[in-house]
Amino acid sequence: MENVYGLLGFPVEHSLSPLMHNDAFVRLGIPARYHLFSVHPKQVSEAIAGVRALGIAGVNVTIPHKMAVIPFLDDIDDHARRIGAVNTIVNDNGRLVGYNTDGPGYVKALEEEMDVSLDGKRILLIGAGGGARGIYFSLLSTAAKRIDMTNRTVEKAEQLVREGGDGRSAYFSLAEAEARLDEYDIMINTTSVGMHPRVEAQPLSLERLQPGTIVSDIIYNPLETKWLKEAKARGARVQNGVGMLVYQGALAFEKWTGQWPDVNRMKQLVIEALRR
Ligand code: ATR
């Protein structure tokens, strides 16, 4: 019988996840299908009960349900518990277990796409919202030397560093971070600044950027933000948000099926769809 997978979110219509997962199921000969489930915020508990009742094999969870699903699960892994958000649920013979592959997906994409080891690296995270949280806690499990944070509302960066930090993190205002840009090997924008339709906006001035720095943006619409364009022009190595999107999906796929999909093919499909 065909296994059913899917995405719980609101809205979900524009998700690229079915494209990635359904193609990977076909290519690996796995009898399964990934569907979109638009779940109203008032019906999260019913949706999870539905996953159980219908024997749905696994789901992704997206905005605005990543926190709301937690009370209805049987178990949640340490990383997801720590960040307080679930993006992947595995139905293990009726036991629903929550994971979060966003941060781990980001880190894996960074290491593989940029062919870099994070050991000893000095990293600056821009932003302190939901996107930053998963990435920050995942970076803390690497051997990076520094994982500093800057945010428009500096108190939010301070709070996150206090909560997770292990002595490797400082927090700065945007102006302070801009003045210290030359101290970092890797810079990551986790904010929505520069995302369609406000494509002219930039999260941080790159005046003091050193050539050779890795500049990474989790935004994938547009594929290359104005910020990444400028970083590239200043001699940086740049990465867009497609990698995180694909690798969080690939890690979920692996949890569901035990198999690692062809991430380059997933990436190609996503980029083609985004260009359309
Ligand atoms: P998400 O869950 O997508 O991360 P979020 O929790 O609302 O969304 O966080 C958005 C992040 O983008 C925050 O770091 C936010 O900064 P504040 O904490 O100061 O709000 C940042 N952000 C959004 N719009 C911004 C802007 N115009 N300038 C600077 N930072 C911005």
PDB file of C-alpha atoms and ligand atoms in Angstrom:
ATOM      1  CA  MET A   1       0.000   0.000   0.000  1.00  0.00           C
ATOM      2  CA  GLU A   2       1.168   3.497  -0.767  1.00  0.00           C
ATOM      3  CA  ASN A   3       2.418   5.460   2.233  1.00  0.00           C
ATOM      4  CA  VAL A   4       0.993   8.933   2.665  1.00  0.00           C
ATOM      5  CA  TYR A   5       3.175  11.892   3.699  1.00  0.00           C
ATOM      6  CA  GLY A   6       2.409  15.576   3.696  1.00  0.00           C
ATOM      7  CA  LEU A   7       2.740  19.094   4.940  1.00  0.00           C
ATOM      8  CA  LEU A   8       0.601  20.697   7.657  1.00  0.00           C
ATOM      9  CA  GLY A   9       0.564  24.479   7.402  1.00  0.00           C
ATOM     10  CA  PHE A  10      -1.576  27.531   6.793  1.00  0.00           C
ATOM     11  CA  PRO A  11      -1.253  28.500   4.024  1.00  0.00           C
ATOM     12  CA  VAL A  12       0.529  25.662   2.196  1.00  0.00           C
ATOM     13  CA  GLU A  13      -0.391  26.233  -1.454  1.00  0.00           C
ATOM     14  CA  HIS A  14       2.977  27.614  -2.539  1.00  0.00           C
ATOM     15  CA  SER A  15       5.109  24.951  -0.896  1.00  0.00           C
ATOM     16  CA  LEU A  16       7.822  23.333  -3.008  1.00  0.00           C
ATOM     17  CA  SER A  17       7.999  20.287  -0.728  1.00  0.00           C
ATOM     18  CA  PRO A  18       5.657  18.047  -2.797  1.00  0.00           C
ATOM     19  CA  LEU A  19       7.886  18.621  -5.811  1.00  0.00           C
ATOM     20  CA  MET A  20      11.036  17.505  -3.964  1.00  0.00           C
ATOM     21  CA  HIS A  21       9.552  14.560  -2.075  1.00  0.00           C
ATOM     22  CA  ASN A  22       7.361  13.097  -4.808  1.00  0.00           C
ATOM     23  CA  ASP A  23      10.227  13.146  -7.270  1.00  0.00           C
ATOM     24  CA  ALA A  24      12.512  11.441  -4.736  1.00  0.00           C
ATOM     25  CA  PHE A  25       9.878   8.771  -3.974  1.00  0.00           C
ATOM     26  CA  VAL A  26       9.578   7.973  -7.681  1.00  0.00           C
ATOM     27  CA  ARG A  27      13.321   7.913  -8.284  1.00  0.00           C
ATOM     28  CA  LEU A  28      13.994   5.651  -5.327  1.00  0.00           C
ATOM     29  CA  GLY A  29      11.043   3.399  -6.181  1.00  0.00           C
ATOM     30  CA  ILE A  30       9.305   4.078  -2.868  1.00  0.00           C
ATOM     31  CA  PRO A  31       5.513   3.634  -3.077  1.00  0.00           C
ATOM     32  CA  ALA A  32       4.524   6.885  -1.376  1.00  0.00           C
ATOM     33  CA  ARG A  33       2.936  10.245  -2.078  1.00  0.00           C
ATOM     34  CA  TYR A  34       3.383  13.663  -0.416  1.00  0.00           C
ATOM     35  CA  HIS A  35       0.311  15.920  -0.123  1.00  0.00           C
ATOM     36  CA  LEU A  36      -0.440  19.440   1.055  1.00  0.00           C
ATOM     37  CA  PHE A  37      -2.804  19.756   4.017  1.00  0.00           C
ATOM     38  CA  SER A  38      -4.117  23.226   4.755  1.00  0.00           C
ATOM     39  CA  VAL A  39      -4.829  23.162   8.494  1.00  0.00           C
ATOM     40  CA  HIS A  40      -6.599  26.043  10.173  1.00  0.00           C
ATOM     41  CA  PRO A  41      -4.858  27.158  13.408  1.00  0.00           C
ATOM     42  CA  LYS A  42      -7.961  26.143  15.389  1.00  0.00           C
ATOM     43  CA  GLN A  43      -7.727  22.560  14.125  1.00  0.00           C
ATOM     44  CA  VAL A  44      -4.170  21.523  14.911  1.00  0.00           C
ATOM     45  CA  SER A  45      -5.165  18.877  17.454  1.00  0.00           C
ATOM     46  CA  GLU A  46      -7.734  17.410  15.029  1.00  0.00           C
ATOM     47  CA  ALA A  47      -5.108  17.363  12.270  1.00  0.00           C
ATOM     48  CA  ILE A  48      -2.679  15.405  14.452  1.00  0.00           C
ATOM     49  CA  ALA A  49      -5.488  13.048  15.484  1.00  0.00           C
ATOM     50  CA  GLY A  50      -6.145  12.666  11.755  1.00  0.00           C
ATOM     51  CA  VAL A  51      -2.515  11.725  11.114  1.00  0.00           C
ATOM     52  CA  ARG A  52      -2.913   8.972  13.723  1.00  0.00           C
ATOM     53  CA  ALA A  53      -6.363   7.785  12.615  1.00  0.00           C
ATOM     54  CA  LEU A  54      -5.480   7.667   8.929  1.00  0.00           C
ATOM     55  CA  GLY A  55      -2.055   6.132   9.472  1.00  0.00           C
ATOM     56  CA  ILE A  56      -0.266   8.931   7.661  1.00  0.00           C
ATOM     57  CA  ALA A  57       3.389   7.855   7.695  1.00  0.00           C
ATOM     58  CA  GLY A  58       4.955  11.246   8.298  1.00  0.00           C
ATOM     59  CA  VAL A  59       4.388  14.956   7.934  1.00  0.00           C
ATOM     60  CA  ASN A  60       6.282  18.192   7.766  1.00  0.00           C
ATOM     61  CA  VAL A  61       4.946  21.067   9.791  1.00  0.00           C
ATOM     62  CA  THR A  62       5.272  24.675   8.748  1.00  0.00           C
ATOM     63  CA  ILE A  63       4.127  28.154   9.720  1.00  0.00           C
ATOM     64  CA  PRO A  64       2.134  28.725  11.892  1.00  0.00           C
ATOM     65  CA  HIS A  65       1.998  25.241  13.492  1.00  0.00           C
ATOM     66  CA  LYS A  66       5.621  24.419  14.393  1.00  0.00           C
ATOM     67  CA  MET A  67       5.078  25.082  18.097  1.00  0.00           C
ATOM     68  CA  ALA A  68       1.373  24.278  18.264  1.00  0.00           C
ATOM     69  CA  VAL A  69       1.774  20.593  17.310  1.00  0.00           C
ATOM     70  CA  ILE A  70       4.113  19.761  20.202  1.00  0.00           C
ATOM     71  CA  PRO A  71       1.515  19.015  22.937  1.00  0.00           C
ATOM     72  CA  PHE A  72      -0.137  16.416  20.693  1.00  0.00           C
ATOM     73  CA  LEU A  73       2.972  14.333  19.984  1.00  0.00           C
ATOM     74  CA  ASP A  74       4.136  11.255  21.898  1.00  0.00           C
ATOM     75  CA  ASP A  75       7.774  12.259  21.933  1.00  0.00           C
ATOM     76  CA  ILE A  76      10.063  14.990  20.678  1.00  0.00           C
ATOM     77  CA  ASP A  77      13.800  14.793  20.098  1.00  0.00           C
ATOM     78  CA  ASP A  78      16.256  16.858  22.152  1.00  0.00           C
ATOM     79  CA  HIS A  79      17.071  19.431  19.467  1.00  0.00           C
ATOM     80  CA  ALA A  80      13.397  20.124  18.658  1.00  0.00           C
ATOM     81  CA  ARG A  81      12.618  20.332  22.371  1.00  0.00           C
ATOM     82  CA  ARG A  82      15.425  22.797  22.930  1.00  0.00           C
ATOM     83  CA  ILE A  83      14.286  25.127  20.195  1.00  0.00           C
ATOM     84  CA  GLY A  84      10.602  24.537  20.938  1.00  0.00           C
ATOM     85  CA  ALA A  85       9.558  23.892  17.345  1.00  0.00           C
ATOM     86  CA  VAL A  86       8.863  20.809  15.224  1.00  0.00           C
ATOM     87  CA  ASN A  87       9.032  20.708  11.425  1.00  0.00           C
ATOM     88  CA  THR A  88       8.996  16.929  10.932  1.00  0.00           C
ATOM     89  CA  ILE A  89       6.828  14.220  12.479  1.00  0.00           C
ATOM     90  CA  VAL A  90       7.541  10.519  12.078  1.00  0.00           C
ATOM     91  CA  ASN A  91       4.687   8.076  12.636  1.00  0.00           C
ATOM     92  CA  ASP A  92       6.474   5.109  14.184  1.00  0.00           C
ATOM     93  CA  ASN A  93       3.746   2.453  14.325  1.00  0.00           C
ATOM     94  CA  GLY A  94       1.280   4.858  15.877  1.00  0.00           C
ATOM     95  CA  ARG A  95       3.835   6.744  17.990  1.00  0.00           C
ATOM     96  CA  LEU A  96       4.230  10.285  16.713  1.00  0.00           C
ATOM     97  CA  VAL A  97       7.747  11.641  17.212  1.00  0.00           C
ATOM     98  CA  GLY A  98       8.677  15.277  16.512  1.00  0.00           C
ATOM     99  CA  TYR A  99      11.979  16.505  15.076  1.00  0.00           C
ATOM    100  CA  ASN A 100      13.293  19.732  13.653  1.00  0.00           C
ATOM    101  CA  THR A 101      15.471  19.486  10.553  1.00  0.00           C
ATOM    102  CA  ASP A 102      15.599  23.216   9.732  1.00  0.00           C
ATOM    103  CA  GLY A 103      18.774  24.068  11.671  1.00  0.00           C
ATOM    104  CA  PRO A 104      20.559  20.774  10.957  1.00  0.00           C
ATOM    105  CA  GLY A 105      19.518  21.145   7.294  1.00  0.00           C
ATOM    106  CA  TYR A 106      20.950  24.640   7.207  1.00  0.00           C
ATOM    107  CA  VAL A 107      24.282  23.542   8.705  1.00  0.00           C
ATOM    108  CA  LYS A 108      24.602  20.545   6.385  1.00  0.00           C
ATOM    109  CA  ALA A 109      23.805  22.724   3.364  1.00  0.00           C
ATOM    110  CA  LEU A 110      26.421  25.239   4.467  1.00  0.00           C
ATOM    111  CA  GLU A 111      29.129  22.599   4.923  1.00  0.00           C
ATOM    112  CA  GLU A 112      28.353  20.721   1.709  1.00  0.00           C
ATOM    113  CA  GLU A 113      27.509  23.553  -0.681  1.00  0.00           C
ATOM    114  CA  MET A 114      30.346  25.788   0.431  1.00  0.00           C
ATOM    115  CA  ASP A 115      32.688  22.820   0.984  1.00  0.00           C
ATOM    116  CA  VAL A 116      33.705  24.176   4.368  1.00  0.00           C
ATOM    117  CA  SER A 117      34.355  22.760   7.830  1.00  0.00           C
ATOM    118  CA  LEU A 118      32.939  24.920  10.620  1.00  0.00           C
ATOM    119  CA  ASP A 119      35.731  23.888  13.015  1.00  0.00           C
ATOM    120  CA  GLY A 120      37.355  26.991  14.422  1.00  0.00           C
ATOM    121  CA  LYS A 121      35.240  29.362  12.317  1.00  0.00           C
ATOM    122  CA  ARG A 122      34.009  32.750  13.534  1.00  0.00           C
ATOM    123  CA  ILE A 123      30.347  33.084  12.590  1.00  0.00           C
ATOM    124  CA  LEU A 124      27.966  36.044  12.732  1.00  0.00           C
ATOM    125  CA  LEU A 125      24.221  35.371  12.748  1.00  0.00           C
ATOM    126  CA  ILE A 126      21.954  38.229  11.729  1.00  0.00           C
ATOM    127  CA  GLY A 127      18.460  37.991  13.224  1.00  0.00           C
ATOM    128  CA  ALA A 128      17.030  36.454  16.368  1.00  0.00           C
ATOM    129  CA  GLY A 129      13.603  35.182  15.267  1.00  0.00           C
ATOM    130  CA  GLY A 130      12.297  31.702  14.561  1.00  0.00           C
ATOM    131  CA  GLY A 131      14.698  31.163  11.676  1.00  0.00           C
ATOM    132  CA  ALA A 132      17.725  32.152  13.738  1.00  0.00           C
ATOM    133  CA  ARG A 133      16.781  29.958  16.668  1.00  0.00           C
ATOM    134  CA  GLY A 134      17.083  26.575  14.929  1.00  0.00           C
ATOM    135  CA  ILE A 135      20.258  27.623  13.132  1.00  0.00           C
ATOM    136  CA  TYR A 136      21.852  29.012  16.303  1.00  0.00           C
ATOM    137  CA  PHE A 137      21.258  25.841  18.320  1.00  0.00           C
ATOM    138  CA  SER A 138      22.549  23.711  15.445  1.00  0.00           C
ATOM    139  CA  LEU A 139      25.675  25.847  15.115  1.00  0.00           C
ATOM    140  CA  LEU A 140      26.247  25.390  18.854  1.00  0.00           C
ATOM    141  CA  SER A 141      26.679  21.681  18.231  1.00  0.00           C
ATOM    142  CA  THR A 142      29.541  22.331  15.788  1.00  0.00           C
ATOM    143  CA  ALA A 143      33.140  23.160  16.704  1.00  0.00           C
ATOM    144  CA  ALA A 144      32.829  26.771  15.490  1.00  0.00           C
ATOM    145  CA  LYS A 145      35.045  29.132  17.485  1.00  0.00           C
ATOM    146  CA  ARG A 146      32.570  32.014  17.754  1.00  0.00           C
ATOM    147  CA  ILE A 147      28.841  32.186  17.047  1.00  0.00           C
ATOM    148  CA  ASP A 148      27.918  35.824  17.582  1.00  0.00           C
ATOM    149  CA  MET A 149      24.518  37.342  17.015  1.00  0.00           C
ATOM    150  CA  THR A 150      23.193  40.701  15.914  1.00  0.00           C
ATOM    151  CA  ASN A 151      19.592  41.828  15.599  1.00  0.00           C
ATOM    152  CA  ARG A 152      17.602  45.028  15.069  1.00  0.00           C
ATOM    153  CA  THR A 153      16.054  44.410  18.491  1.00  0.00           C
ATOM    154  CA  VAL A 154      19.271  43.607  20.310  1.00  0.00           C
ATOM    155  CA  GLU A 155      17.417  42.353  23.416  1.00  0.00           C
ATOM    156  CA  LYS A 156      16.178  39.374  21.402  1.00  0.00           C
ATOM    157  CA  ALA A 157      19.734  38.457  20.449  1.00  0.00           C
ATOM    158  CA  GLU A 158      20.759  38.835  24.080  1.00  0.00           C
ATOM    159  CA  GLN A 159      17.940  36.547  25.187  1.00  0.00           C
ATOM    160  CA  LEU A 160      18.858  33.828  22.701  1.00  0.00           C
ATOM    161  CA  VAL A 161      22.538  33.969  23.640  1.00  0.00           C
ATOM    162  CA  ARG A 162      21.657  33.775  27.350  1.00  0.00           C
ATOM    163  CA  GLU A 163      19.421  30.819  26.710  1.00  0.00           C
ATOM    164  CA  GLY A 164      21.690  28.736  24.518  1.00  0.00           C
ATOM    165  CA  GLY A 165      25.141  30.247  24.636  1.00  0.00           C
ATOM    166  CA  ASP A 166      28.092  28.291  25.956  1.00  0.00           C
ATOM    167  CA  GLY A 167      30.657  31.084  26.151  1.00  0.00           C
ATOM    168  CA  ARG A 168      31.274  31.213  22.397  1.00  0.00           C
ATOM    169  CA  SER A 169      28.674  33.906  21.708  1.00  0.00           C
ATOM    170  CA  ALA A 170      28.423  37.668  22.049  1.00  0.00           C
ATOM    171  CA  TYR A 171      25.549  39.847  20.881  1.00  0.00           C
ATOM    172  CA  PHE A 172      25.740  43.209  19.160  1.00  0.00           C
ATOM    173  CA  SER A 173      23.588  45.968  17.752  1.00  0.00           C
ATOM    174  CA  LEU A 174      23.527  46.080  13.944  1.00  0.00           C
ATOM    175  CA  ALA A 175      25.871  49.105  13.979  1.00  0.00           C
ATOM    176  CA  GLU A 176      28.362  47.331  16.268  1.00  0.00           C
ATOM    177  CA  ALA A 177      28.272  44.234  14.076  1.00  0.00           C
ATOM    178  CA  GLU A 178      28.817  46.305  10.929  1.00  0.00           C
ATOM    179  CA  ALA A 179      31.924  47.812  12.514  1.00  0.00           C
ATOM    180  CA  ARG A 180      33.329  44.325  13.275  1.00  0.00           C
ATOM    181  CA  LEU A 181      32.481  42.611  10.028  1.00  0.00           C
ATOM    182  CA  ASP A 182      36.136  41.887   9.291  1.00  0.00           C
ATOM    183  CA  GLU A 183      36.301  39.581  12.335  1.00  0.00           C
ATOM    184  CA  TYR A 184      34.099  36.885  10.775  1.00  0.00           C
ATOM    185  CA  ASP A 185      34.695  33.964   8.412  1.00  0.00           C
ATOM    186  CA  ILE A 186      30.986  33.307   7.860  1.00  0.00           C
ATOM    187  CA  MET A 187      27.967  35.617   8.000  1.00  0.00           C
ATOM    188  CA  ILE A 188      24.376  34.366   7.895  1.00  0.00           C
ATOM    189  CA  ASN A 189      21.216  36.390   7.316  1.00  0.00           C
ATOM    190  CA  THR A 190      18.259  34.685   9.013  1.00  0.00           C
ATOM    191  CA  THR A 191      15.912  37.680   8.757  1.00  0.00           C
ATOM    192  CA  SER A 192      13.319  38.309   6.066  1.00  0.00           C
ATOM    193  CA  VAL A 193      15.094  41.510   5.017  1.00  0.00           C
ATOM    194  CA  GLY A 194      15.582  41.451   1.236  1.00  0.00           C
ATOM    195  CA  MET A 195      12.828  38.930   0.602  1.00  0.00           C
ATOM    196  CA  HIS A 196      10.292  39.472  -2.171  1.00  0.00           C
ATOM    197  CA  PRO A 197       8.595  41.946  -2.573  1.00  0.00           C
ATOM    198  CA  ARG A 198      10.926  44.293  -0.630  1.00  0.00           C
ATOM    199  CA  VAL A 199      13.975  43.240  -2.592  1.00  0.00           C
ATOM    200  CA  GLU A 200      15.913  46.484  -2.171  1.00  0.00           C
ATOM    201  CA  ALA A 201      16.347  46.090   1.606  1.00  0.00           C
ATOM    202  CA  GLN A 202      19.589  44.756   3.099  1.00  0.00           C
ATOM    203  CA  PRO A 203      20.046  43.354   6.600  1.00  0.00           C
ATOM    204  CA  LEU A 204      23.532  44.724   7.267  1.00  0.00           C
ATOM    205  CA  SER A 205      26.009  47.061   5.589  1.00  0.00           C
ATOM    206  CA  LEU A 206      28.876  45.166   3.957  1.00  0.00           C
ATOM    207  CA  GLU A 207      31.315  48.067   3.960  1.00  0.00           C
ATOM    208  CA  ARG A 208      33.885  46.231   6.072  1.00  0.00           C
ATOM    209  CA  LEU A 209      33.458  42.817   4.464  1.00  0.00           C
ATOM    210  CA  GLN A 210      36.688  40.922   3.827  1.00  0.00           C
ATOM    211  CA  PRO A 211      37.066  39.170   0.454  1.00  0.00           C
ATOM    212  CA  GLY A 212      36.779  35.405   0.852  1.00  0.00           C
ATOM    213  CA  THR A 213      34.223  35.604   3.657  1.00  0.00           C
ATOM    214  CA  ILE A 214      31.274  33.234   3.261  1.00  0.00           C
ATOM    215  CA  VAL A 215      28.026  35.204   3.090  1.00  0.00           C
ATOM    216  CA  SER A 216      24.878  33.121   3.379  1.00  0.00           C
ATOM    217  CA  ASP A 217      21.222  34.093   3.195  1.00  0.00           C
ATOM    218  CA  ILE A 218      18.302  31.807   4.079  1.00  0.00           C
ATOM    219  CA  ILE A 219      16.096  33.718   1.610  1.00  0.00           C
ATOM    220  CA  TYR A 220      15.436  31.931  -1.709  1.00  0.00           C
ATOM    221  CA  ASN A 221      12.968  34.387  -3.220  1.00  0.00           C
ATOM    222  CA  PRO A 222      14.684  36.095  -4.964  1.00  0.00           C
ATOM    223  CA  LEU A 223      17.328  33.431  -5.608  1.00  0.00           C
ATOM    224  CA  GLU A 224      20.015  36.047  -5.155  1.00  0.00           C
ATOM    225  CA  THR A 225      19.164  38.872  -2.776  1.00  0.00           C
ATOM    226  CA  LYS A 226      20.596  42.324  -3.272  1.00  0.00           C
ATOM    227  CA  TRP A 227      22.733  41.648  -0.200  1.00  0.00           C
ATOM    228  CA  LEU A 228      24.238  38.504  -1.737  1.00  0.00           C
ATOM    229  CA  LYS A 229      24.872  40.358  -5.009  1.00  0.00           C
ATOM    230  CA  GLU A 230      26.760  43.049  -3.151  1.00  0.00           C
ATOM    231  CA  ALA A 231      28.688  40.489  -1.091  1.00  0.00           C
ATOM    232  CA  LYS A 232      29.715  38.698  -4.276  1.00  0.00           C
ATOM    233  CA  ALA A 233      30.837  41.993  -5.835  1.00  0.00           C
ATOM    234  CA  ARG A 234      33.008  42.530  -2.741  1.00  0.00           C
ATOM    235  CA  GLY A 235      34.712  39.173  -3.208  1.00  0.00           C
ATOM    236  CA  ALA A 236      32.676  37.004  -0.831  1.00  0.00           C
ATOM    237  CA  ARG A 237      31.649  33.394  -1.473  1.00  0.00           C
ATOM    238  CA  VAL A 238      27.841  33.400  -1.354  1.00  0.00           C
ATOM    239  CA  GLN A 239      25.082  30.887  -0.634  1.00  0.00           C
ATOM    240  CA  ASN A 240      21.324  31.369  -1.053  1.00  0.00           C
ATOM    241  CA  GLY A 241      18.436  29.777   0.862  1.00  0.00           C
ATOM    242  CA  VAL A 242      17.731  26.930  -1.573  1.00  0.00           C
ATOM    243  CA  GLY A 243      20.246  24.712   0.215  1.00  0.00           C
ATOM    244  CA  MET A 244      18.475  25.000   3.566  1.00  0.00           C
ATOM    245  CA  LEU A 245      15.091  24.349   1.947  1.00  0.00           C
ATOM    246  CA  VAL A 246      16.362  21.239   0.189  1.00  0.00           C
ATOM    247  CA  TYR A 247      18.453  19.826   3.042  1.00  0.00           C
ATOM    248  CA  GLN A 248      15.725  20.240   5.677  1.00  0.00           C
ATOM    249  CA  GLY A 249      13.522  18.270   3.274  1.00  0.00           C
ATOM    250  CA  ALA A 250      16.207  15.675   2.617  1.00  0.00           C
ATOM    251  CA  LEU A 251      16.756  15.128   6.356  1.00  0.00           C
ATOM    252  CA  ALA A 252      12.982  14.675   6.843  1.00  0.00           C
ATOM    253  CA  PHE A 253      12.905  12.269   3.893  1.00  0.00           C
ATOM    254  CA  GLU A 254      15.715  10.278   5.475  1.00  0.00           C
ATOM    255  CA  LYS A 255      13.878  10.080   8.809  1.00  0.00           C
ATOM    256  CA  TRP A 256      10.758   8.759   7.051  1.00  0.00           C
ATOM    257  CA  THR A 257      12.346   6.332   4.593  1.00  0.00           C
ATOM    258  CA  GLY A 258      15.856   5.595   5.872  1.00  0.00           C
ATOM    259  CA  GLN A 259      17.177   6.707   2.485  1.00  0.00           C
ATOM    260  CA  TRP A 260      19.139   9.786   1.479  1.00  0.00           C
ATOM    261  CA  PRO A 261      17.629  11.434  -1.623  1.00  0.00           C
ATOM    262  CA  ASP A 262      19.525  13.015  -4.513  1.00  0.00           C
ATOM    263  CA  VAL A 263      19.857  16.539  -3.104  1.00  0.00           C
ATOM    264  CA  ASN A 264      21.305  17.971  -6.296  1.00  0.00           C
ATOM    265  CA  ARG A 265      18.264  16.851  -8.218  1.00  0.00           C
ATOM    266  CA  MET A 266      15.964  18.271  -5.536  1.00  0.00           C
ATOM    267  CA  LYS A 267      17.851  21.537  -5.758  1.00  0.00           C
ATOM    268  CA  GLN A 268      17.549  21.625  -9.530  1.00  0.00           C
ATOM    269  CA  LEU A 269      13.756  21.062  -9.342  1.00  0.00           C
ATOM    270  CA  VAL A 270      13.331  23.765  -6.714  1.00  0.00           C
ATOM    271  CA  ILE A 271      15.398  26.291  -8.672  1.00  0.00           C
ATOM    272  CA  GLU A 272      13.460  25.561 -11.872  1.00  0.00           C
ATOM    273  CA  ALA A 273      10.168  26.053 -10.029  1.00  0.00           C
ATOM    274  CA  LEU A 274      11.362  29.283  -8.411  1.00  0.00           C
ATOM    275  CA  ARG A 275      12.465  30.650 -11.778  1.00  0.00           C
ATOM    276  CA  ARG A 276       8.989  30.072 -13.243  1.00  0.00           C
TER     277      ARG A 276
HETATM  278  P1  ATR B   1      11.081  34.233  11.538  1.00  0.00           P
HETATM  279  O1  ATR B   1      10.335  33.241  12.356  1.00  0.00           O
HETATM  280  O2  ATR B   1      10.870  34.126  10.055  1.00  0.00           O
HETATM  281  O3  ATR B   1      12.525  34.337  11.891  1.00  0.00           O
HETATM  282  P2  ATR B   1      10.450  36.465  13.165  1.00  0.00           P
HETATM  283  O4  ATR B   1      10.447  35.616  14.362  1.00  0.00           O
HETATM  284  O5  ATR B   1       9.398  37.516  13.035  1.00  0.00           O
HETATM  285  O6  ATR B   1      10.354  35.625  11.862  1.00  0.00           O
HETATM  286  O7  ATR B   1      11.898  37.135  13.023  1.00  0.00           O
HETATM  287  C1  ATR B   1      12.190  37.962  11.970  1.00  0.00           C
HETATM  288  C2  ATR B   1      13.625  38.436  12.116  1.00  0.00           C
HETATM  289  O8  ATR B   1      13.857  39.391  11.081  1.00  0.00           O
HETATM  290  C3  ATR B   1      13.888  39.177  13.422  1.00  0.00           C
HETATM  291  O9  ATR B   1      15.239  38.996  13.760  1.00  0.00           O
HETATM  292  C4  ATR B   1      13.578  40.610  13.032  1.00  0.00           C
HETATM  293  O10 ATR B   1      14.187  41.575  13.840  1.00  0.00           O
HETATM  294  P3  ATR B   1      13.454  42.097  15.184  1.00  0.00           P
HETATM  295  O11 ATR B   1      13.686  41.033  16.204  1.00  0.00           O
HETATM  296  O12 ATR B   1      14.132  43.361  15.519  1.00  0.00           O
HETATM  297  O13 ATR B   1      12.011  42.258  14.827  1.00  0.00           O
HETATM  298  C5  ATR B   1      14.174  40.662  11.672  1.00  0.00           C
HETATM  299  N1  ATR B   1      13.603  41.729  10.848  1.00  0.00           N
HETATM  300  C6  ATR B   1      12.401  41.722  10.229  1.00  0.00           C
HETATM  301  N2  ATR B   1      12.215  42.871   9.541  1.00  0.00           N
HETATM  302  C7  ATR B   1      13.332  43.624   9.743  1.00  0.00           C
HETATM  303  C8  ATR B   1      13.768  44.908   9.286  1.00  0.00           C
HETATM  304  N3  ATR B   1      13.006  45.655   8.475  1.00  0.00           N
HETATM  305  N4  ATR B   1      14.983  45.334   9.684  1.00  0.00           N
HETATM  306  C9  ATR B   1      15.762  44.584  10.479  1.00  0.00           C
HETATM  307  N5  ATR B   1      15.417  43.374  10.949  1.00  0.00           N
HETATM  308  C10 ATR B   1      14.224  42.891  10.578  1.00  0.00           C
END
